[in-house]
CSV table of C-alpha atoms in Angstrom, one decimal:
chain,number,residue,atom,x,y,z
A,963,MET,CA,-126.8,-36.5,36.4
A,964,GLU,CA,-127.5,-36.8,40.1
A,965,LEU,CA,-129.8,-39.5,41.6
A,966,ARG,CA,-131.5,-37.0,43.9
A,967,ARG,CA,-132.8,-35.1,40.8
A,968,LEU,CA,-134.3,-38.2,39.5
A,969,LYS,CA,-136.0,-38.7,43.0
A,970,TYR,CA,-137.3,-35.2,42.9
A,971,PHE,CA,-138.6,-35.6,39.3
A,972,LEU,CA,-140.4,-38.8,40.4
A,973,ALA,CA,-142.0,-37.0,43.3
A,974,VAL,CA,-143.2,-34.2,41.1
A,975,ALA,CA,-144.5,-36.6,38.5
A,976,GLU,CA,-146.5,-38.6,41.1
A,977,GLU,CA,-147.8,-35.7,43.1
A,978,SER,CA,-148.5,-33.4,40.0
A,979,ASN,CA,-147.6,-30.5,42.3
A,980,PHE,CA,-144.2,-28.9,43.2
A,981,THR,CA,-145.3,-28.0,46.7
A,982,ARG,CA,-146.5,-31.5,47.7
A,983,ALA,CA,-143.5,-33.0,46.1
A,984,ALA,CA,-141.2,-30.8,48.1
A,985,GLU,CA,-142.9,-31.8,51.3
A,986,ARG,CA,-142.6,-35.5,50.3
A,987,VAL,CA,-138.8,-35.3,49.8
A,988,HIS,CA,-138.2,-32.8,52.6
A,989,VAL,CA,-136.8,-29.9,50.6
A,990,SER,CA,-138.1,-26.4,49.9
A,991,GLN,CA,-140.4,-25.7,46.9
A,992,PRO,CA,-137.9,-23.4,45.2
A,993,GLY,CA,-135.1,-26.0,45.8
A,994,ILE,CA,-137.0,-28.8,44.1
A,995,SER,CA,-138.0,-26.5,41.2
A,996,ALA,CA,-134.3,-25.6,40.7
A,997,GLN,CA,-133.2,-29.2,40.7
A,998,ILE,CA,-135.9,-30.2,38.2
A,999,ARG,CA,-134.7,-27.3,35.9
A,1000,GLN,CA,-131.1,-28.6,36.2
A,1001,LEU,CA,-132.3,-32.1,35.3
A,1002,GLU,CA,-134.1,-30.7,32.2
A,1003,ASN,CA,-130.9,-28.9,31.3
A,1004,ASP,CA,-128.9,-32.1,31.6
A,1005,LEU,CA,-131.3,-33.9,29.3
A,1006,GLY,CA,-131.9,-31.0,26.9
A,1007,ALA,CA,-135.7,-31.3,27.1
A,1008,ALA,CA,-138.6,-30.1,29.3
A,1009,LEU,CA,-140.0,-32.8,31.5
A,1010,ILE,CA,-142.7,-30.8,33.4
A,1011,ASP,CA,-145.5,-28.9,31.8
A,1012,ARG,CA,-145.8,-25.7,33.9
A,1013,SER,CA,-148.6,-24.1,31.8
A,1014,GLY,CA,-151.5,-25.3,33.9
A,1015,ARG,CA,-152.4,-25.3,37.6
A,1016,SER,CA,-150.9,-28.8,38.1
A,1017,ALA,CA,-147.4,-29.9,37.2
A,1018,GLY,CA,-148.2,-32.4,34.4
A,1019,LEU,CA,-145.7,-34.3,32.3
A,1020,THR,CA,-144.6,-33.4,28.8
A,1021,ALA,CA,-144.4,-36.2,26.2
A,1022,VAL,CA,-140.7,-36.4,27.0
A,1023,GLY,CA,-141.4,-36.4,30.7
A,1024,GLU,CA,-143.8,-39.5,30.2
A,1025,VAL,CA,-140.9,-41.4,28.5
A,1026,ALA,CA,-138.4,-40.2,31.2
A,1027,LEU,CA,-140.7,-41.3,34.0
A,1028,ASP,CA,-140.5,-45.0,33.2
A,1029,HIS,CA,-136.7,-44.9,32.9
A,1030,THR,CA,-136.4,-42.9,36.1
A,1031,ARG,CA,-138.4,-45.6,38.0
A,1032,ALA,CA,-136.2,-48.3,36.5
A,1033,VAL,CA,-133.0,-46.5,37.4
A,1034,LEU,CA,-134.1,-45.9,41.0
A,1035,ALA,CA,-135.3,-49.5,41.3
A,1036,ALA,CA,-131.9,-50.7,40.1
A,1037,VAL,CA,-130.1,-48.5,42.6
A,1038,GLU,CA,-132.3,-49.8,45.4
A,1039,ALA,CA,-131.6,-53.4,44.3
A,1040,LEU,CA,-127.8,-52.6,44.3
A,1041,ARG,CA,-128.0,-51.3,47.8
A,1042,HIS,CA,-130.0,-54.3,49.0
A,1043,ALA,CA,-127.4,-56.7,47.4
A,1044,VAL,CA,-124.6,-54.8,49.1
A,1045,ASP,CA,-126.4,-54.8,52.5
A,1046,GLU,CA,-126.9,-58.6,52.2
A,1047,MET,CA,-123.2,-59.1,51.4
A,1048,ASN,CA,-122.2,-56.8,54.3
A,1049,GLY,CA,-124.5,-58.9,56.6
A,1050,LEU,CA,-122.5,-62.0,55.7
A,1051,ILE,CA,-119.2,-60.2,56.0
A,1052,ARG,CA,-119.7,-58.2,59.2
A,1053,GLY,CA,-122.9,-59.7,60.7
A,1054,ARG,CA,-123.7,-61.1,64.1
A,1055,LEU,CA,-125.8,-64.0,65.1
A,1056,VAL,CA,-127.0,-65.1,68.5
A,1057,VAL,CA,-127.8,-68.8,68.7
A,1058,GLY,CA,-129.7,-70.3,71.6
A,1059,MET,CA,-129.5,-73.9,72.7
A,1060,VAL,CA,-131.1,-75.9,75.5
A,1061,THR,CA,-128.9,-76.3,78.7
A,1062,ALA,CA,-126.4,-79.1,78.4
A,1063,CYS,CA,-127.0,-79.3,74.7
A,1064,THR,CA,-125.0,-82.1,73.1
A,1065,VAL,CA,-126.5,-82.2,69.6
A,1066,ALA,CA,-123.5,-82.7,67.3
A,1067,PRO,CA,-125.2,-81.6,64.1
A,1068,LEU,CA,-125.8,-78.1,65.5
A,1069,PHE,CA,-122.1,-77.8,66.3
A,1070,GLU,CA,-121.3,-79.1,62.9
A,1071,ALA,CA,-123.5,-76.5,61.3
A,1072,LEU,CA,-122.0,-73.7,63.3
A,1073,SER,CA,-118.5,-74.9,62.4
A,1074,SER,CA,-119.1,-75.1,58.7
A,1075,PHE,CA,-120.9,-71.7,58.7
A,1076,HIS,CA,-117.9,-70.1,60.5
A,1077,VAL,CA,-115.5,-71.5,58.0
A,1078,ALA,CA,-117.6,-70.1,55.1
A,1079,HIS,CA,-118.3,-66.8,56.7
A,1080,PRO,CA,-115.5,-66.0,59.3
A,1081,GLY,CA,-116.5,-62.3,59.6
A,1082,VAL,CA,-119.9,-63.2,61.2
A,1083,GLU,CA,-119.7,-63.1,65.0
A,1084,ILE,CA,-121.5,-66.0,66.6
A,1085,SER,CA,-122.7,-65.8,70.2
A,1086,LEU,CA,-124.2,-68.8,72.1
A,1087,VAL,CA,-126.8,-68.7,74.8
A,1088,GLU,CA,-127.9,-71.6,77.0
A,1089,ASP,CA,-131.2,-71.7,78.7
A,1090,ASP,CA,-134.4,-73.7,79.1
A,1091,SER,CA,-136.7,-74.1,76.1
A,1092,VAL,CA,-139.4,-71.8,77.4
A,1093,LYS,CA,-137.0,-68.9,77.8
A,1094,LEU,CA,-135.3,-69.6,74.5
A,1095,ILE,CA,-138.7,-69.4,72.7
A,1096,GLU,CA,-139.3,-66.0,74.3
A,1097,TYR,CA,-135.8,-64.8,73.3
A,1098,VAL,CA,-136.6,-65.7,69.7
A,1099,ARG,CA,-139.9,-64.0,69.8
A,1100,GLU,CA,-138.5,-60.7,71.2
A,1101,GLY,CA,-135.5,-60.8,68.7
A,1102,SER,CA,-132.6,-61.2,71.2
A,1103,VAL,CA,-131.9,-64.7,69.8
A,1104,ASP,CA,-131.8,-65.4,66.0
A,1105,LEU,CA,-132.0,-69.2,66.0
A,1106,ALA,CA,-132.6,-71.6,68.9
A,1107,LEU,CA,-132.6,-75.4,69.3
A,1108,ILE,CA,-135.4,-76.1,71.8
A,1109,GLY,CA,-137.4,-79.0,73.2
A,1110,ALA,CA,-141.2,-78.9,73.1
A,1111,ALA,CA,-144.2,-81.0,73.9
A,1112,GLY,CA,-145.9,-82.2,70.7
A,1113,ARG,CA,-144.8,-79.4,68.4
A,1114,ALA,CA,-142.7,-76.3,68.1
A,1115,PRO,CA,-144.5,-72.9,68.6
A,1116,GLU,CA,-146.7,-72.2,65.6
A,1117,ASP,CA,-146.0,-68.4,65.6
A,1118,LEU,CA,-142.3,-69.1,64.8
A,1119,ASP,CA,-140.6,-70.7,61.9
A,1120,GLY,CA,-139.6,-74.2,63.0
A,1121,GLN,CA,-137.7,-77.2,61.6
A,1122,GLN,CA,-138.4,-80.4,63.5
A,1123,VAL,CA,-135.2,-82.3,64.3
A,1124,ILE,CA,-136.6,-85.3,66.1
A,1125,SER,CA,-139.9,-86.5,67.6
A,1126,GLU,CA,-139.8,-89.4,70.1
A,1127,ALA,CA,-141.5,-90.8,73.1
A,1128,ILE,CA,-140.5,-90.3,76.8
A,1129,VAL,CA,-139.6,-93.4,78.7
A,1130,ALA,CA,-139.0,-94.5,82.3
A,1131,ALA,CA,-135.5,-95.6,83.1
A,1132,VAL,CA,-134.5,-97.8,86.1
A,1133,PRO,CA,-131.5,-99.8,87.3
A,1134,PRO,CA,-131.7,-103.6,86.8
A,1135,ALA,CA,-132.8,-104.3,90.5
A,1136,HIS,CA,-135.8,-101.9,90.3
A,1137,PRO,CA,-139.3,-103.5,90.4
A,1138,LEU,CA,-140.0,-102.0,87.0
A,1139,ALA,CA,-136.9,-103.3,85.3
A,1140,ASP,CA,-138.6,-106.4,83.8
A,1141,ALA,CA,-141.8,-104.7,82.9
A,1142,ASN,CA,-142.9,-104.4,79.3
A,1143,GLY,CA,-144.4,-101.1,80.0
A,1144,VAL,CA,-145.7,-98.8,82.7
A,1145,THR,CA,-148.6,-96.4,82.8
A,1146,LEU,CA,-148.4,-92.9,84.1
A,1147,ALA,CA,-150.6,-94.0,87.1
A,1148,GLU,CA,-148.2,-96.8,87.9
A,1149,LEU,CA,-145.3,-94.5,87.5
A,1150,SER,CA,-146.8,-92.1,90.0
A,1151,ALA,CA,-146.2,-94.7,92.7
A,1152,TYR,CA,-142.5,-94.0,92.5
A,1153,PRO,CA,-140.3,-90.9,93.0
A,1154,VAL,CA,-139.4,-89.4,89.6
A,1155,ILE,CA,-136.2,-87.9,88.5
A,1156,CYS,CA,-136.6,-85.5,85.5
A,1157,LEU,CA,-135.4,-82.4,83.8
A,1158,PRO,CA,-136.7,-79.1,85.3
A,1159,GLN,CA,-139.8,-77.1,84.2
A,1160,GLY,CA,-139.2,-75.1,81.1
A,1161,THR,CA,-137.8,-78.1,79.2
A,1162,GLY,CA,-139.6,-80.2,76.5
A,1163,ILE,CA,-139.2,-83.5,78.4
A,1164,ARG,CA,-140.8,-82.1,81.5
A,1165,ALA,CA,-143.6,-80.4,79.5
A,1166,VAL,CA,-144.4,-83.8,78.0
A,1167,LEU,CA,-144.5,-85.5,81.4
A,1168,ASP,CA,-146.6,-82.8,83.0
A,1169,GLN,CA,-149.1,-82.4,80.2
A,1170,ALA,CA,-149.5,-86.2,79.6
A,1171,SER,CA,-150.0,-86.7,83.4
A,1172,ALA,CA,-152.4,-83.7,83.8
A,1173,ALA,CA,-154.6,-85.1,80.9
A,1174,ARG,CA,-155.2,-88.1,83.1
A,1175,GLY,CA,-155.7,-86.2,86.3
A,1176,LEU,CA,-152.3,-87.2,87.7
A,1177,ALA,CA,-149.5,-85.2,89.2
A,1178,PRO,CA,-146.2,-87.1,89.2
A,1179,THR,CA,-143.9,-86.7,92.3
A,1180,VAL,CA,-140.7,-85.2,90.9
A,1181,ALA,CA,-138.4,-85.9,93.8
A,1182,LEU,CA,-135.2,-84.7,92.0
A,1183,GLN,CA,-134.5,-82.7,88.9
A,1184,ALA,CA,-131.3,-81.8,87.0
A,1185,SER,CA,-130.7,-79.7,84.0
A,1186,ALA,CA,-128.3,-82.3,82.3
A,1187,PRO,CA,-129.8,-85.6,81.1
A,1188,GLY,CA,-126.5,-87.3,82.2
A,1189,ALA,CA,-127.1,-86.1,85.8
A,1190,VAL,CA,-130.7,-87.5,85.7
A,1191,VAL,CA,-129.2,-90.9,84.6
A,1192,HIS,CA,-126.6,-91.0,87.3
A,1193,LEU,CA,-129.2,-90.2,90.0
A,1194,ALA,CA,-131.5,-92.9,88.8
A,1195,GLU,CA,-128.6,-95.4,88.5
A,1196,ARG,CA,-128.0,-94.9,92.3
A,1197,GLY,CA,-131.6,-95.8,93.1
A,1198,LEU,CA,-132.9,-92.3,93.9
A,1199,GLY,CA,-135.9,-92.6,91.7
A,1200,VAL,CA,-137.2,-93.4,88.2
A,1201,ALA,CA,-135.6,-91.3,85.5
A,1202,VAL,CA,-138.0,-89.9,82.8
A,1203,LEU,CA,-136.1,-89.0,79.6
A,1204,SER,CA,-136.5,-89.4,75.9
A,1205,GLU,CA,-135.5,-92.7,74.2
A,1206,SER,CA,-132.4,-91.2,72.5
A,1207,MET,CA,-131.1,-89.7,75.8
A,1208,LEU,CA,-130.8,-93.3,77.2
A,1209,ALA,CA,-129.2,-94.8,74.1
A,1210,GLN,CA,-125.7,-94.4,75.5
A,1211,HIS,CA,-126.6,-95.5,79.1
A,1212,PRO,CA,-127.0,-99.3,79.0
A,1213,GLN,CA,-126.7,-99.4,82.8
A,1214,LEU,CA,-130.4,-98.4,83.0
A,1215,ARG,CA,-133.3,-100.3,81.5
A,1216,ALA,CA,-135.8,-98.2,79.4
A,1217,VAL,CA,-139.4,-99.0,80.1
A,1218,PRO,CA,-142.0,-97.6,77.7
A,1219,ILE,CA,-144.6,-95.3,79.3
A,1220,THR,CA,-147.6,-96.7,77.5
A,1221,ASP,CA,-150.1,-93.9,77.8
A,1222,ALA,CA,-147.7,-90.9,77.4
A,1223,ASP,CA,-149.0,-90.1,73.9
A,1224,ILE,CA,-147.4,-86.6,73.6
A,1225,ALA,CA,-144.1,-86.7,71.7
A,1226,ALA,CA,-141.0,-85.0,72.9
A,1227,VAL,CA,-139.9,-82.8,70.0
A,1228,LEU,CA,-136.5,-81.2,69.3
A,1229,ALA,CA,-136.7,-78.3,66.9
A,1230,LEU,CA,-134.8,-75.4,65.4
A,1231,ILE,CA,-136.8,-72.2,65.7
A,1232,SER,CA,-136.3,-68.7,64.3
A,1233,ALA,CA,-138.3,-65.6,63.8
A,1234,PRO,CA,-140.0,-65.0,60.4
A,1235,THR,CA,-137.8,-62.0,59.6
A,1236,LYS,CA,-134.3,-63.3,58.8
A,1237,SER,CA,-131.0,-61.5,58.3
A,1238,PRO,CA,-128.8,-62.7,55.4
A,1239,ALA,CA,-126.5,-64.3,57.9
A,1240,LEU,CA,-129.3,-66.2,59.5
A,1241,ARG,CA,-130.6,-67.4,56.1
A,1242,GLU,CA,-127.2,-68.7,55.3
A,1243,LEU,CA,-126.8,-70.4,58.7
A,1244,LEU,CA,-130.1,-72.2,58.1
A,1245,VAL,CA,-128.7,-73.6,54.9
A,1246,HIS,CA,-125.8,-75.1,56.9
A,1247,CYS,CA,-128.3,-76.5,59.4
A,1248,ARG,CA,-130.2,-78.2,56.7
A,1249,LYS,CA,-127.1,-79.8,55.4
A,1250,SER,CA,-125.9,-80.8,58.8
A,1251,PHE,CA,-129.2,-82.2,60.2
A,1252,GLY,CA,-130.4,-83.5,56.8
A,1253,ASP,CA,-133.1,-82.1,54.5
A,1254,PRO,CA,-135.8,-82.2,55.7
A,1255,VAL,CA,-134.3,-81.6,59.1
A,1256,GLY,CA,-134.2,-84.7,61.3
A,1257,GLU,CA,-134.0,-87.5,58.8
A,1258,THR,CA,-130.3,-88.1,59.4
A,1259,LEU,CA,-130.4,-87.5,63.2
A,1260,VAL,CA,-130.4,-90.9,64.9
A,1261,PRO,CA,-130.6,-91.9,68.5
A,1262,GLY,CA,-127.2,-92.3,70.1
A,1263,ARG,CA,-125.6,-89.1,68.6
A,1264,GLY,CA,-125.9,-87.2,71.9
A,1265,VAL,CA,-129.5,-85.9,71.4
A,1266,THR,CA,-131.1,-84.0,74.2
A,1267,THR,CA,-134.7,-82.8,73.9
A,1268,GLY,CA,-134.6,-80.5,76.9
């Protein structure tokens, strides 16, 4: 018994007409009639009542219809299961991360996934957060670790890794070094060193400043947080970074920015439609970052919210 004959029988049963059924399955009307006859011969009973103007079902045909649907559904489920396994055996994933990413849990997730599914090819893309978000939206990147101001994009699936404040960082001899806090207005009196536009940290600084009618003077910018730190250490300006970025740089003193009330967020984002390989990678990410994501990620583990 051939599956195509069951498909033809289902089409005739649902259309109650050989001609419409033939058009639906893209075969000739004589061809579908011959195939149904062969199915009836295989089963030893008539399935279609041809005595009227429409192609109705016989009593045997009514019984056979339910079983036909069950068989075709089982075949489709089998194909889906095989496709899912093939996706994990021979799939490909493109993972995006912010430039100069040093988030160890992401690398741990990629490593454990690779060990479990060595047949899946993994490609890494580095860029700023704004571009990574667009790559995920357009489908060229499957999963991305991005920085954002306040929250991850609402049109994408997101798992927040960390949410923290931005701070000013200065060397010990700077006038702000002994301050308990600094406002954005006070900060604007100094040249600022920050990450470039398109990063989460910069978005927080720009948005928080704009909300107060301010425009900070960004004298220098660098893609790597470490570079920002080294420039500030040499007295070239006040570094603006997240708290965790400064945890491993005691040579600078972190000063809270008291009225920057937008959080710098680090998040994993992915499109709603997920391949089997991506779903499996997200499982490894939850294990690596903690479940829910972010609870085990602590300042000082190389976090960058660019």
